[in-house]
Amino acid sequence: MSYGKEESHPTHTYECGDVLLKWQFSPPKKVKIGPKTIDCIFIGYAHNSNAYRFLVYESNIPDIHKNTIMESRNASFFEDVFPCKSKEEPSSSKRMLESEPQTFKEAVNSTEGLMWKEAIKSEIDSILQNHTWELVNLPPGCKPLSSKWIFKRKMKVDGSIDKYKARLVIKGYRQTEGLDYFDTYSPVTRINSIRMVFAIAALRNLEIHQMDVKTAFLNGDLDEEIYMEQPEGFSAPGQEKKVCKLVKSLYGLKQAPKQWHEKFDNVMLSHGFKINECDKCVYVKDTEHGYVIVCLYVDDMLIVGSDDKMITSTKNMLNSRFDMKDMGLADVILGIKIKRTSDELILSQSHYVDKILGKFDKDNSGVARTPVDVTLHLSKNKGESVSQVEYSRVIGSLMYLMSCTRPDIAYAVSKLSRYTSNPGAKHWQGIIRVLKYLRFTRDYGLHYTRYPAVLEGYSDANWISNVKDSKSHSGYVFTLGGAAVSWKSSKKWLLPDPQWNLNL
């Protein structure tokens, strides 16, 4: 690498991440032979100099590590080589997923055309049965939206094909805000509410059932006038020149999630349910014969009742209004395993831990008994950076695990997530420490029992834990039935006032 000052300015424009290059560096003087270049990926331009910024793609040099970011002007670009494509031979399941048809013609003309045609017919039948559209002449001045088919093979746990799925999706990205749609919100039940329901079920020894709404978004009623071209595979003899005027929402529409939620709200309220004031996706019905609780997460729902009659009557009501799939006793929800024993209810994500370790800790770096190394002091990175993309991916994975079933890593994840914009080697050490801890505690989870039957809350904060910005770190946890139902660990955004301590 040349450390001399360059007077020239970059004269070529490259798209970030798409170009392989050879970066020429200066090896130590004592090294007479050996590699003089390193494979890198172009990621942009330096902020304070006229150099390029590179992400090291492959390195055989001990002092230069993979995924570090370098700046230099000495580089040869290979614009026809795309290193981001995997060099490994894909497995048969990956090849199968990659070969899924991308267009209607590709699907019906493939070797699995009969299966795809059956899936297309099933989707069209559901749409027509639901009275999703009506055929009309296109009004003057209106431009219809187009649609496309999405094809997917649903797989079983053993890797075999479960079913062929075809979904008709309208190209809603062409909608005009204020004309074709107004609001796009889509509420879902909070994970805290789900854990609370599980804790109550464990305390009172209640059964938890699960149902799924088929083609949920097709149930929402539309207020706006939206026209769509007749989709491929749909045949209406003598009406080929007409367009589809949508009566109900369709997958791909901006307002489809909102319309579905409003429809579900109206159905539940009309059958005696009340909406929880703290969570708009939790519905409760309390009668002299018993009570039932329903939690809705898009199209998945949990049903908890005081007895079988309340659960059965709720299922019958839902089946009469929507096309439902009864999944029986709940065993998995949002990727969380549910295990029921005679005296406790366990929520765990051991399979998700395995997935994280398989992605980010393939070298099996050992185990650790705590998630944080107290001797590792983290601060803003001023040296070489590690891959920001990889760091963000692992933080996102850990965040989901923490928010669902692992409050024990909340502090570690909160602390490490502050450095996502420019992570360094020390920050990656912190990530590895958490991964080691997860390997040691793979089967940890939330164990809800019948005692104690009281909601308990604990909170604590340290005093100016960060001497550089004089801010503290605080956290809280609420427990019910012997396990956590809500928790948080975060850095305070207010500076402490010494007068507060005196008053306290």
Short mmCIF file of C-alpha atoms in Angstrom, two decimals:
data_model
loop_
_atom_site.label_atom_id
_atom_site.label_comp_id
_atom_site.label_asym_id
_atom_site.label_seq_id
_atom_site.Cartn_x
_atom_site.Cartn_y
_atom_site.Cartn_z
CA MET A 1 0.00 0.00 0.00
CA SER A 2 1.35 3.43 -0.89
CA TYR A 3 1.24 5.93 1.94
CA GLY A 4 2.39 8.87 -0.20
CA LYS A 5 0.00 11.74 -0.84
CA GLU A 6 -1.92 11.50 -4.09
CA GLU A 7 -2.60 14.70 -6.01
CA SER A 8 -4.99 13.18 -8.53
CA HIS A 9 -8.72 12.68 -7.98
CA PRO A 10 -10.77 9.54 -8.73
CA THR A 11 -11.81 9.65 -12.35
CA HIS A 12 -13.91 6.48 -12.56
CA THR A 13 -17.29 5.81 -10.98
CA TYR A 14 -18.04 2.32 -9.68
CA GLU A 15 -21.10 0.88 -8.00
CA CYS A 16 -20.40 -0.08 -4.40
CA GLY A 17 -20.03 -3.79 -3.67
CA ASP A 18 -20.10 -4.91 -7.30
CA VAL A 19 -16.44 -4.64 -8.32
CA LEU A 20 -13.54 -6.95 -7.47
CA LEU A 21 -10.14 -5.28 -7.38
CA LYS A 22 -6.52 -6.04 -6.61
CA TRP A 23 -5.11 -3.71 -3.97
CA GLN A 24 -1.35 -3.26 -4.21
CA PHE A 25 0.37 -2.81 -0.85
CA SER A 26 3.96 -2.40 0.32
CA PRO A 27 5.16 -5.54 2.15
CA PRO A 28 7.70 -5.28 4.96
CA LYS A 29 11.25 -4.71 3.68
CA LYS A 30 12.49 -8.00 5.11
CA VAL A 31 10.02 -9.90 2.92
CA LYS A 32 11.56 -10.40 -0.52
CA ILE A 33 8.97 -12.71 -2.02
CA GLY A 34 5.30 -13.33 -1.46
CA PRO A 35 1.95 -11.81 -2.42
CA LYS A 36 1.94 -8.12 -3.33
CA THR A 37 -1.83 -7.72 -3.79
CA ILE A 38 -4.99 -8.45 -1.84
CA ASP A 39 -8.49 -9.13 -3.19
CA CYS A 40 -10.91 -6.41 -2.11
CA ILE A 41 -14.39 -5.10 -2.89
CA PHE A 42 -14.93 -1.44 -3.75
CA ILE A 43 -17.31 0.15 -1.21
CA GLY A 44 -16.92 3.90 -1.78
CA TYR A 45 -14.61 6.87 -1.49
CA ALA A 46 -12.59 8.14 1.47
CA HIS A 47 -14.06 11.10 3.34
CA ASN A 48 -10.84 13.00 4.06
CA SER A 49 -8.64 12.10 1.09
CA ASN A 50 -8.73 11.34 -2.63
CA ALA A 51 -8.56 7.59 -2.09
CA TYR A 52 -10.88 4.66 -2.60
CA ARG A 53 -12.38 2.64 0.29
CA PHE A 54 -12.05 -1.15 0.07
CA LEU A 55 -13.43 -4.09 2.03
CA VAL A 56 -10.83 -6.87 2.23
CA TYR A 57 -12.40 -9.90 0.54
CA GLU A 58 -9.53 -12.40 0.83
CA SER A 59 -6.13 -12.00 2.47
CA ASN A 60 -3.09 -14.22 2.93
CA ILE A 61 -1.23 -11.52 4.83
CA PRO A 62 -1.04 -12.08 8.62
CA ASP A 63 -1.29 -8.35 9.45
CA ILE A 64 -4.30 -7.71 7.21
CA HIS A 65 -7.50 -9.49 8.12
CA LYS A 66 -10.58 -10.34 6.11
CA ASN A 67 -13.55 -7.92 6.36
CA THR A 68 -11.36 -4.97 7.37
CA ILE A 69 -11.75 -1.64 5.57
CA MET A 70 -8.75 -0.03 3.84
CA GLU A 71 -8.14 3.21 1.95
CA SER A 72 -5.72 3.53 -0.97
CA ARG A 73 -5.26 4.76 -4.54
CA ASN A 74 -3.16 1.79 -5.70
CA ALA A 75 -5.74 -0.62 -7.08
CA SER A 76 -6.61 -2.49 -10.25
CA PHE A 77 -10.34 -2.91 -10.89
CA PHE A 78 -11.94 -6.00 -12.44
CA GLU A 79 -15.42 -4.81 -13.37
CA ASP A 80 -16.58 -8.14 -14.82
CA VAL A 81 -15.99 -10.11 -11.62
CA PHE A 82 -18.62 -10.18 -8.88
CA PRO A 83 -17.11 -11.70 -5.71
CA CYS A 84 -20.29 -11.51 -3.67
CA LYS A 85 -21.64 -14.56 -5.45
CA SER A 86 -21.04 -17.70 -3.43
CA LYS A 87 -18.17 -19.88 -4.54
CA GLU A 88 -19.61 -22.90 -2.79
CA GLU A 89 -21.66 -25.44 -4.67
CA PRO A 90 -25.26 -24.91 -3.59
CA SER A 91 -27.09 -27.78 -1.97
CA SER A 92 -29.95 -29.53 -3.70
CA SER A 93 -32.49 -27.65 -1.58
CA LYS A 94 -30.91 -24.32 -2.49
CA ARG A 95 -30.88 -25.22 -6.17
CA MET A 96 -34.54 -26.13 -5.88
CA LEU A 97 -35.41 -22.81 -4.28
CA GLU A 98 -33.41 -20.94 -6.90
CA SER A 99 -35.26 -22.74 -9.65
CA GLU A 100 -38.66 -21.55 -8.50
CA PRO A 101 -40.41 -19.90 -11.46
CA GLN A 102 -40.28 -16.12 -11.64
CA THR A 103 -43.12 -15.60 -14.14
CA PHE A 104 -46.49 -17.11 -14.97
CA LYS A 105 -45.27 -18.55 -18.29
CA GLU A 106 -42.20 -20.01 -16.65
CA ALA A 107 -44.38 -21.79 -14.09
CA VAL A 108 -46.96 -23.33 -16.42
CA ASN A 109 -44.30 -24.43 -18.92
CA SER A 110 -41.96 -26.00 -16.36
CA THR A 111 -41.63 -29.70 -15.59
CA GLU A 112 -43.83 -29.07 -12.53
CA GLY A 113 -46.39 -27.16 -14.57
CA LEU A 114 -49.31 -29.33 -13.43
CA MET A 115 -48.61 -28.59 -9.76
CA TRP A 116 -48.18 -24.87 -10.41
CA LYS A 117 -51.41 -24.76 -12.44
CA GLU A 118 -53.25 -26.39 -9.55
CA ALA A 119 -51.78 -23.81 -7.15
CA ILE A 120 -52.82 -20.97 -9.48
CA LYS A 121 -56.36 -22.38 -9.72
CA SER A 122 -56.56 -22.63 -5.93
CA GLU A 123 -55.54 -18.97 -5.55
CA ILE A 124 -58.02 -17.79 -8.20
CA ASP A 125 -60.79 -19.85 -6.59
CA SER A 126 -60.08 -18.24 -3.19
CA ILE A 127 -60.19 -14.78 -4.76
CA LEU A 128 -63.48 -15.43 -6.57
CA GLN A 129 -65.04 -17.12 -3.54
CA ASN A 130 -64.13 -14.07 -1.49
CA HIS A 131 -65.63 -11.68 -4.09
CA THR A 132 -62.37 -9.74 -4.19
CA TRP A 133 -63.17 -7.96 -7.47
CA GLU A 134 -65.84 -7.32 -10.05
CA LEU A 135 -65.29 -6.89 -13.80
CA VAL A 136 -66.15 -3.40 -15.10
CA ASN A 137 -65.28 -1.08 -17.95
CA LEU A 138 -62.33 1.17 -17.13
CA PRO A 139 -63.57 4.72 -16.36
CA PRO A 140 -62.07 7.51 -18.48
CA GLY A 141 -58.88 8.98 -17.03
CA CYS A 142 -58.14 5.95 -14.83
CA LYS A 143 -55.04 3.83 -15.21
CA PRO A 144 -55.28 0.25 -13.90
CA LEU A 145 -52.53 -1.31 -11.83
CA SER A 146 -50.89 -4.50 -13.02
CA SER A 147 -50.18 -7.65 -11.03
CA LYS A 148 -47.73 -10.52 -10.88
CA TRP A 149 -47.60 -14.08 -9.60
CA ILE A 150 -45.30 -15.18 -6.80
CA PHE A 151 -44.48 -18.89 -6.71
CA LYS A 152 -43.10 -20.72 -3.69
CA ARG A 153 -42.57 -24.31 -2.62
CA LYS A 154 -43.52 -24.89 1.00
CA MET A 155 -41.06 -27.36 2.53
CA LYS A 156 -41.42 -29.86 5.36
CA VAL A 157 -38.91 -30.22 8.17
CA ASP A 158 -37.24 -33.17 6.41
CA GLY A 159 -36.66 -31.09 3.26
CA SER A 160 -39.40 -32.64 1.13
CA ILE A 161 -42.04 -30.54 -0.63
CA ASP A 162 -45.17 -29.91 1.42
CA LYS A 163 -47.18 -28.00 -1.19
CA TYR A 164 -46.91 -25.63 -4.13
CA LYS A 165 -48.06 -22.11 -3.37
CA ALA A 166 -49.07 -19.41 -5.88
CA ARG A 167 -49.88 -15.89 -4.69
CA LEU A 168 -51.39 -13.13 -6.85
CA VAL A 169 -49.83 -9.80 -5.86
CA ILE A 170 -50.90 -6.40 -7.16
CA LYS A 171 -48.11 -3.93 -7.89
CA GLY A 172 -49.04 -1.59 -5.07
CA TYR A 173 -45.80 0.37 -5.30
CA ARG A 174 -47.45 2.26 -8.17
CA GLN A 175 -50.26 3.53 -5.95
CA THR A 176 -50.55 7.28 -5.34
CA GLU A 177 -50.72 8.41 -1.71
CA GLY A 178 -53.82 10.47 -0.99
CA LEU A 179 -55.63 9.04 -4.00
CA ASP A 180 -55.30 5.25 -3.93
CA TYR A 181 -54.55 4.96 -0.21
CA PHE A 182 -54.28 7.08 2.93
CA ASP A 183 -53.11 5.02 5.93
CA THR A 184 -50.81 1.99 5.88
CA TYR A 185 -50.44 0.98 9.54
CA SER A 186 -50.54 -2.69 10.49
CA PRO A 187 -50.74 -3.36 14.25
CA VAL A 188 -49.65 -6.72 15.65
CA THR A 189 -49.76 -8.04 19.18
CA ARG A 190 -46.72 -7.18 21.27
CA ILE A 191 -44.35 -9.96 22.28
CA ASN A 192 -44.81 -8.80 25.90
CA SER A 193 -48.54 -9.54 25.59
CA ILE A 194 -47.86 -13.00 24.20
CA ARG A 195 -45.56 -13.82 27.11
CA MET A 196 -48.14 -12.47 29.57
CA VAL A 197 -50.81 -14.74 28.08
CA PHE A 198 -48.48 -17.73 28.38
CA ALA A 199 -47.75 -16.85 32.01
CA ILE A 200 -51.49 -16.62 32.79
CA ALA A 201 -52.07 -19.95 31.04
CA ALA A 202 -49.38 -21.56 33.21
CA LEU A 203 -50.77 -20.02 36.41
CA ARG A 204 -54.32 -21.21 35.74
CA ASN A 205 -53.45 -24.40 33.87
CA LEU A 206 -55.22 -23.27 30.68
CA GLU A 207 -54.89 -24.79 27.22
CA ILE A 208 -53.41 -22.67 24.41
CA HIS A 209 -54.69 -23.26 20.89
CA GLN A 210 -53.46 -21.83 17.61
CA MET A 211 -55.25 -20.91 14.37
CA ASP A 212 -54.13 -19.47 11.06
CA VAL A 213 -56.16 -17.28 8.69
CA LYS A 214 -55.84 -18.35 5.07
CA THR A 215 -55.46 -15.45 2.61
CA ALA A 216 -55.99 -12.99 5.46
CA PHE A 217 -55.46 -9.81 3.44
CA LEU A 218 -58.23 -10.77 0.99
CA ASN A 219 -60.80 -10.16 3.73
CA GLY A 220 -60.31 -6.41 4.10
CA ASP A 221 -62.97 -4.13 2.58
CA LEU A 222 -61.74 -1.25 0.41
CA ASP A 223 -62.92 2.35 0.67
CA GLU A 224 -60.93 3.61 -2.34
CA GLU A 225 -61.60 2.88 -6.01
CA ILE A 226 -58.75 0.77 -7.36
CA TYR A 227 -58.66 -0.87 -10.78
CA MET A 228 -56.40 -3.72 -11.85
CA GLU A 229 -55.72 -5.40 -15.17
CA GLN A 230 -57.03 -8.95 -15.44
CA PRO A 231 -54.22 -11.24 -14.22
CA GLU A 232 -52.59 -13.99 -16.22
CA GLY A 233 -54.40 -17.28 -15.72
CA PHE A 234 -57.78 -15.64 -15.15
CA SER A 235 -60.33 -16.24 -17.89
CA ALA A 236 -63.66 -14.41 -18.33
CA PRO A 237 -65.06 -15.27 -21.80
CA GLY A 238 -66.55 -12.24 -23.54
CA GLN A 239 -65.16 -9.80 -20.93
CA GLU A 240 -61.50 -9.79 -21.90
CA LYS A 241 -61.38 -5.99 -22.32
CA LYS A 242 -62.79 -5.26 -18.87
CA VAL A 243 -60.71 -4.57 -15.77
CA CYS A 244 -60.98 -5.75 -12.17
CA LYS A 245 -62.46 -3.21 -9.78
CA LEU A 246 -61.25 -4.26 -6.35
CA VAL A 247 -63.99 -4.68 -3.77
CA LYS A 248 -61.70 -6.15 -1.13
CA SER A 249 -57.99 -5.77 -0.51
CA LEU A 250 -55.39 -7.81 -2.33
CA TYR A 251 -51.84 -8.77 -1.40
CA GLY A 252 -49.48 -5.98 -2.42
CA LEU A 253 -51.85 -3.08 -1.75
CA LYS A 254 -50.44 -0.43 0.57
CA GLN A 255 -53.56 -0.47 2.75
CA ALA A 256 -54.11 -4.26 2.76
CA PRO A 257 -52.75 -4.89 6.31
CA LYS A 258 -54.77 -1.98 7.74
CA GLN A 259 -58.01 -3.10 6.04
CA TRP A 260 -57.56 -6.67 7.30
CA HIS A 261 -57.07 -5.48 10.87
CA GLU A 262 -60.16 -3.27 10.71
CA LYS A 263 -62.23 -6.18 9.40
CA PHE A 264 -61.01 -8.48 12.16
CA ASP A 265 -61.73 -5.77 14.76
CA ASN A 266 -65.33 -5.43 13.59
CA VAL A 267 -65.91 -9.19 13.64
CA MET A 268 -64.54 -9.59 17.17
CA LEU A 269 -66.47 -6.61 18.55
CA SER A 270 -69.72 -7.84 17.01
CA HIS A 271 -69.33 -11.14 18.89
CA GLY A 272 -68.89 -9.67 22.35
CA PHE A 273 -65.11 -9.32 22.50
CA LYS A 274 -63.43 -6.24 23.93
CA ILE A 275 -60.14 -4.79 22.70
CA ASN A 276 -57.41 -4.50 25.30
CA GLU A 277 -56.56 -0.87 26.02
CA CYS A 278 -52.80 -1.48 26.10
CA ASP A 279 -52.57 -3.81 23.10
CA LYS A 280 -55.02 -3.36 20.23
CA CYS A 281 -54.41 -6.91 18.97
CA VAL A 282 -55.50 -8.64 22.19
CA TYR A 283 -59.22 -9.44 22.44
CA VAL A 284 -60.99 -10.60 25.61
CA LYS A 285 -64.49 -12.01 26.11
CA ASP A 286 -65.70 -12.51 29.68
CA THR A 287 -69.10 -14.10 30.33
CA GLU A 288 -70.83 -15.86 33.19
CA HIS A 289 -69.84 -19.16 31.58
CA GLY A 290 -66.13 -18.37 31.29
CA TYR A 291 -63.61 -16.23 29.45
CA VAL A 292 -61.42 -16.44 26.35
CA ILE A 293 -58.38 -14.42 25.17
CA VAL A 294 -57.32 -14.07 21.52
CA CYS A 295 -53.93 -12.66 20.42
CA LEU A 296 -53.57 -11.72 16.74
CA TYR A 297 -50.22 -11.44 14.95
CA VAL A 298 -51.06 -10.62 11.28
CA ASP A 299 -52.73 -13.93 10.36
CA ASP A 300 -51.55 -16.12 13.27
CA MET A 301 -53.56 -16.20 16.47
CA LEU A 302 -53.40 -17.73 19.92
CA ILE A 303 -56.62 -18.68 21.72
CA VAL A 304 -56.65 -19.21 25.49
CA GLY A 305 -59.89 -20.07 27.28
CA SER A 306 -61.13 -20.98 30.72
CA ASP A 307 -62.53 -24.24 29.33
CA ASP A 308 -62.87 -26.23 26.10
CA LYS A 309 -66.37 -24.87 25.40
CA MET A 310 -65.14 -21.26 25.26
CA ILE A 311 -62.28 -22.21 22.95
CA THR A 312 -64.50 -24.31 20.68
CA SER A 313 -67.18 -21.62 20.39
CA THR A 314 -64.51 -19.05 19.46
CA LYS A 315 -63.09 -21.36 16.80
CA ASN A 316 -66.55 -21.98 15.36
CA MET A 317 -67.23 -18.24 15.20
CA LEU A 318 -63.93 -17.57 13.39
CA ASN A 319 -64.53 -20.45 10.97
CA SER A 320 -67.92 -18.99 10.09
CA ARG A 321 -66.40 -15.61 9.17
CA PHE A 322 -63.00 -16.48 7.70
CA ASP A 323 -61.25 -19.33 5.94
CA MET A 324 -59.32 -20.72 8.92
CA LYS A 325 -56.81 -23.47 9.57
CA ASP A 326 -57.07 -25.08 13.01
CA MET A 327 -53.57 -26.00 14.22
CA GLY A 328 -54.68 -27.49 17.55
CA LEU A 329 -52.54 -27.03 20.64
CA ALA A 330 -49.88 -24.37 20.09
CA ASP A 331 -46.34 -25.70 19.74
CA VAL A 332 -44.56 -22.91 17.80
CA ILE A 333 -45.38 -19.21 17.51
CA LEU A 334 -43.11 -16.63 15.81
CA GLY A 335 -40.26 -19.12 15.87
CA ILE A 336 -40.63 -19.71 19.63
CA LYS A 337 -40.97 -23.32 20.77
CA ILE A 338 -43.72 -24.02 23.30
CA LYS A 339 -43.28 -27.00 25.60
CA ARG A 340 -45.91 -27.95 28.15
CA THR A 341 -45.34 -30.24 31.12
CA SER A 342 -47.52 -31.11 34.10
CA ASP A 343 -46.21 -28.23 36.21
CA GLU A 344 -44.68 -25.65 33.86
CA LEU A 345 -44.79 -24.01 30.44
CA ILE A 346 -41.45 -23.43 28.67
CA LEU A 347 -40.65 -20.96 25.89
CA SER A 348 -37.29 -21.45 24.17
CA GLN A 349 -35.41 -20.77 20.94
CA SER A 350 -32.63 -23.35 20.97
CA HIS A 351 -33.08 -23.96 17.24
CA TYR A 352 -32.65 -20.24 16.58
CA VAL A 353 -29.48 -20.20 18.70
CA ASP A 354 -28.12 -23.02 16.53
CA LYS A 355 -28.95 -20.97 13.45
CA ILE A 356 -27.09 -17.93 14.81
CA LEU A 357 -24.04 -19.97 15.76
CA GLY A 358 -24.03 -21.69 12.38
CA LYS A 359 -24.03 -18.33 10.62
CA PHE A 360 -21.62 -16.29 12.70
CA ASP A 361 -19.50 -18.72 14.73
CA LYS A 362 -18.66 -21.52 12.33
CA ASP A 363 -15.23 -22.01 13.92
CA ASN A 364 -16.80 -23.16 17.21
CA SER A 365 -14.90 -20.65 19.32
CA GLY A 366 -15.64 -22.33 22.65
CA VAL A 367 -18.00 -21.40 25.49
CA ALA A 368 -18.35 -18.68 28.11
CA ARG A 369 -20.33 -18.62 31.34
CA THR A 370 -21.24 -14.93 31.16
CA PRO A 371 -22.32 -12.80 28.16
CA VAL A 372 -20.00 -9.86 28.95
CA ASP A 373 -16.27 -9.63 29.56
CA VAL A 374 -15.97 -6.93 32.25
CA THR A 375 -12.31 -6.33 31.34
CA LEU A 376 -13.25 -5.37 27.77
CA HIS A 377 -13.88 -1.61 27.69
CA LEU A 378 -15.68 -0.47 24.54
CA SER A 379 -15.53 2.97 22.94
CA LYS A 380 -15.90 4.52 19.49
CA ASN A 381 -13.69 2.83 16.93
CA LYS A 382 -10.77 4.97 15.73
CA GLY A 383 -8.78 2.22 14.05
CA GLU A 384 -9.50 -0.39 11.42
CA SER A 385 -13.12 -1.41 11.01
CA VAL A 386 -14.64 -4.85 10.70
CA SER A 387 -17.47 -5.55 8.27
CA GLN A 388 -20.36 -3.27 9.16
CA VAL A 389 -22.80 -5.47 7.25
CA GLU A 390 -21.79 -8.62 9.13
CA TYR A 391 -21.82 -6.80 12.47
CA SER A 392 -25.32 -5.43 11.80
CA ARG A 393 -26.57 -8.88 10.81
CA VAL A 394 -25.41 -10.54 14.01
CA ILE A 395 -26.75 -7.65 16.15
CA GLY A 396 -30.14 -8.00 14.46
CA SER A 397 -30.20 -11.75 15.10
CA LEU A 398 -29.22 -11.31 18.74
CA MET A 399 -31.80 -8.55 19.15
CA TYR A 400 -34.65 -10.83 18.06
CA LEU A 401 -33.45 -13.63 20.34
CA MET A 402 -33.15 -11.22 23.27
CA SER A 403 -36.56 -9.63 22.71
CA CYS A 404 -38.36 -13.00 22.65
CA THR A 405 -36.93 -15.38 25.24
CA ARG A 406 -33.46 -14.28 26.41
CA PRO A 407 -33.45 -11.33 28.84
CA ASP A 408 -30.05 -12.52 30.09
CA ILE A 409 -28.30 -11.04 27.03
CA ALA A 410 -30.23 -7.74 27.03
CA TYR A 411 -27.39 -5.68 28.54
CA ALA A 412 -24.74 -7.15 26.25
CA VAL A 413 -26.80 -6.62 23.10
CA SER A 414 -27.77 -3.08 24.15
CA LYS A 415 -24.13 -2.19 24.72
CA LEU A 416 -22.80 -3.73 21.49
CA SER A 417 -25.56 -2.27 19.32
CA ARG A 418 -24.29 1.28 19.96
CA TYR A 419 -21.31 0.70 17.68
CA THR A 420 -23.09 -0.63 14.60
CA SER A 421 -22.13 2.37 12.44
CA ASN A 422 -18.38 1.75 12.72
CA PRO A 423 -17.47 -1.48 14.56
CA GLY A 424 -13.89 -2.38 15.35
CA ALA A 425 -11.97 -5.44 16.48
CA LYS A 426 -12.85 -4.95 20.17
CA HIS A 427 -16.54 -4.73 19.35
CA TRP A 428 -16.31 -7.97 17.41
CA GLN A 429 -14.65 -9.52 20.47
CA GLY A 430 -17.76 -8.59 22.41
CA ILE A 431 -19.92 -10.28 19.78
CA ILE A 432 -17.84 -13.47 19.98
CA ARG A 433 -18.21 -13.42 23.77
CA VAL A 434 -22.02 -13.37 23.47
CA LEU A 435 -21.90 -16.21 20.93
CA LYS A 436 -19.73 -18.27 23.27
CA TYR A 437 -22.25 -17.65 26.05
CA LEU A 438 -25.12 -18.74 23.79
CA ARG A 439 -23.30 -21.97 22.99
CA PHE A 440 -22.99 -22.64 26.74
CA THR A 441 -26.64 -21.70 27.43
CA ARG A 442 -28.23 -23.04 24.24
CA ASP A 443 -31.26 -24.56 25.99
CA TYR A 444 -32.03 -21.64 28.29
CA GLY A 445 -35.60 -20.34 28.11
CA LEU A 446 -38.52 -18.94 30.08
CA HIS A 447 -40.09 -21.40 32.56
CA TYR A 448 -43.56 -20.30 33.72
CA THR A 449 -45.09 -22.11 36.71
CA ARG A 450 -48.09 -21.68 39.04
CA TYR A 451 -46.10 -19.71 41.60
CA PRO A 452 -45.73 -16.87 42.40
CA ALA A 453 -49.11 -15.68 41.13
CA VAL A 454 -48.21 -12.01 41.43
CA LEU A 455 -46.65 -9.54 39.01
CA GLU A 456 -43.28 -8.40 40.38
CA GLY A 457 -41.09 -5.61 39.02
CA TYR A 458 -37.41 -4.87 39.54
CA SER A 459 -35.42 -1.87 38.31
CA ASP A 460 -31.86 -0.67 38.72
CA ALA A 461 -29.41 1.82 37.24
CA ASN A 462 -25.72 2.51 37.67
CA TRP A 463 -24.32 5.98 38.28
CA ILE A 464 -22.42 7.48 35.31
CA SER A 465 -21.12 4.16 33.98
CA ASN A 466 -19.67 5.94 30.95
CA VAL A 467 -17.16 8.55 32.12
CA LYS A 468 -16.79 9.97 28.59
CA ASP A 469 -20.38 11.17 28.20
CA SER A 470 -21.47 11.02 31.88
CA LYS A 471 -24.48 8.85 31.11
CA SER A 472 -25.81 5.87 33.02
CA HIS A 473 -27.26 2.50 32.04
CA SER A 474 -30.59 1.35 33.42
CA GLY A 475 -32.81 -1.70 33.16
CA TYR A 476 -35.96 -3.33 34.46
CA VAL A 477 -37.67 -6.71 34.48
CA PHE A 478 -41.22 -7.80 35.38
CA THR A 479 -41.93 -11.40 36.30
CA LEU A 480 -45.08 -13.48 36.60
CA GLY A 481 -45.28 -17.15 37.42
CA GLY A 482 -41.57 -17.33 38.14
CA ALA A 483 -40.28 -16.04 34.77
CA ALA A 484 -39.85 -12.72 32.98
CA VAL A 485 -42.70 -11.28 30.92
CA SER A 486 -41.21 -7.85 30.17
CA TRP A 487 -37.70 -6.40 30.30
CA LYS A 488 -35.45 -3.67 28.98
CA SER A 489 -31.82 -2.59 29.20
CA SER A 490 -30.79 0.76 27.76
CA LYS A 491 -28.50 3.72 28.09
CA LYS A 492 -30.10 6.82 29.57
CA TRP A 493 -30.36 9.77 27.21
CA LEU A 494 -30.50 12.40 29.97
CA LEU A 495 -27.39 13.61 31.77
CA PRO A 496 -27.57 13.04 35.54
CA ASP A 497 -28.03 16.04 37.80
CA PRO A 498 -25.97 15.91 41.02
CA GLN A 499 -28.94 17.56 42.79
CA TRP A 500 -31.00 14.42 42.10
CA ASN A 501 -28.59 12.35 44.15
CA LEU A 502 -28.76 14.85 47.01
CA ASN A 503 -32.55 14.86 46.97
CA LEU A 504 -32.63 11.08 46.90
#
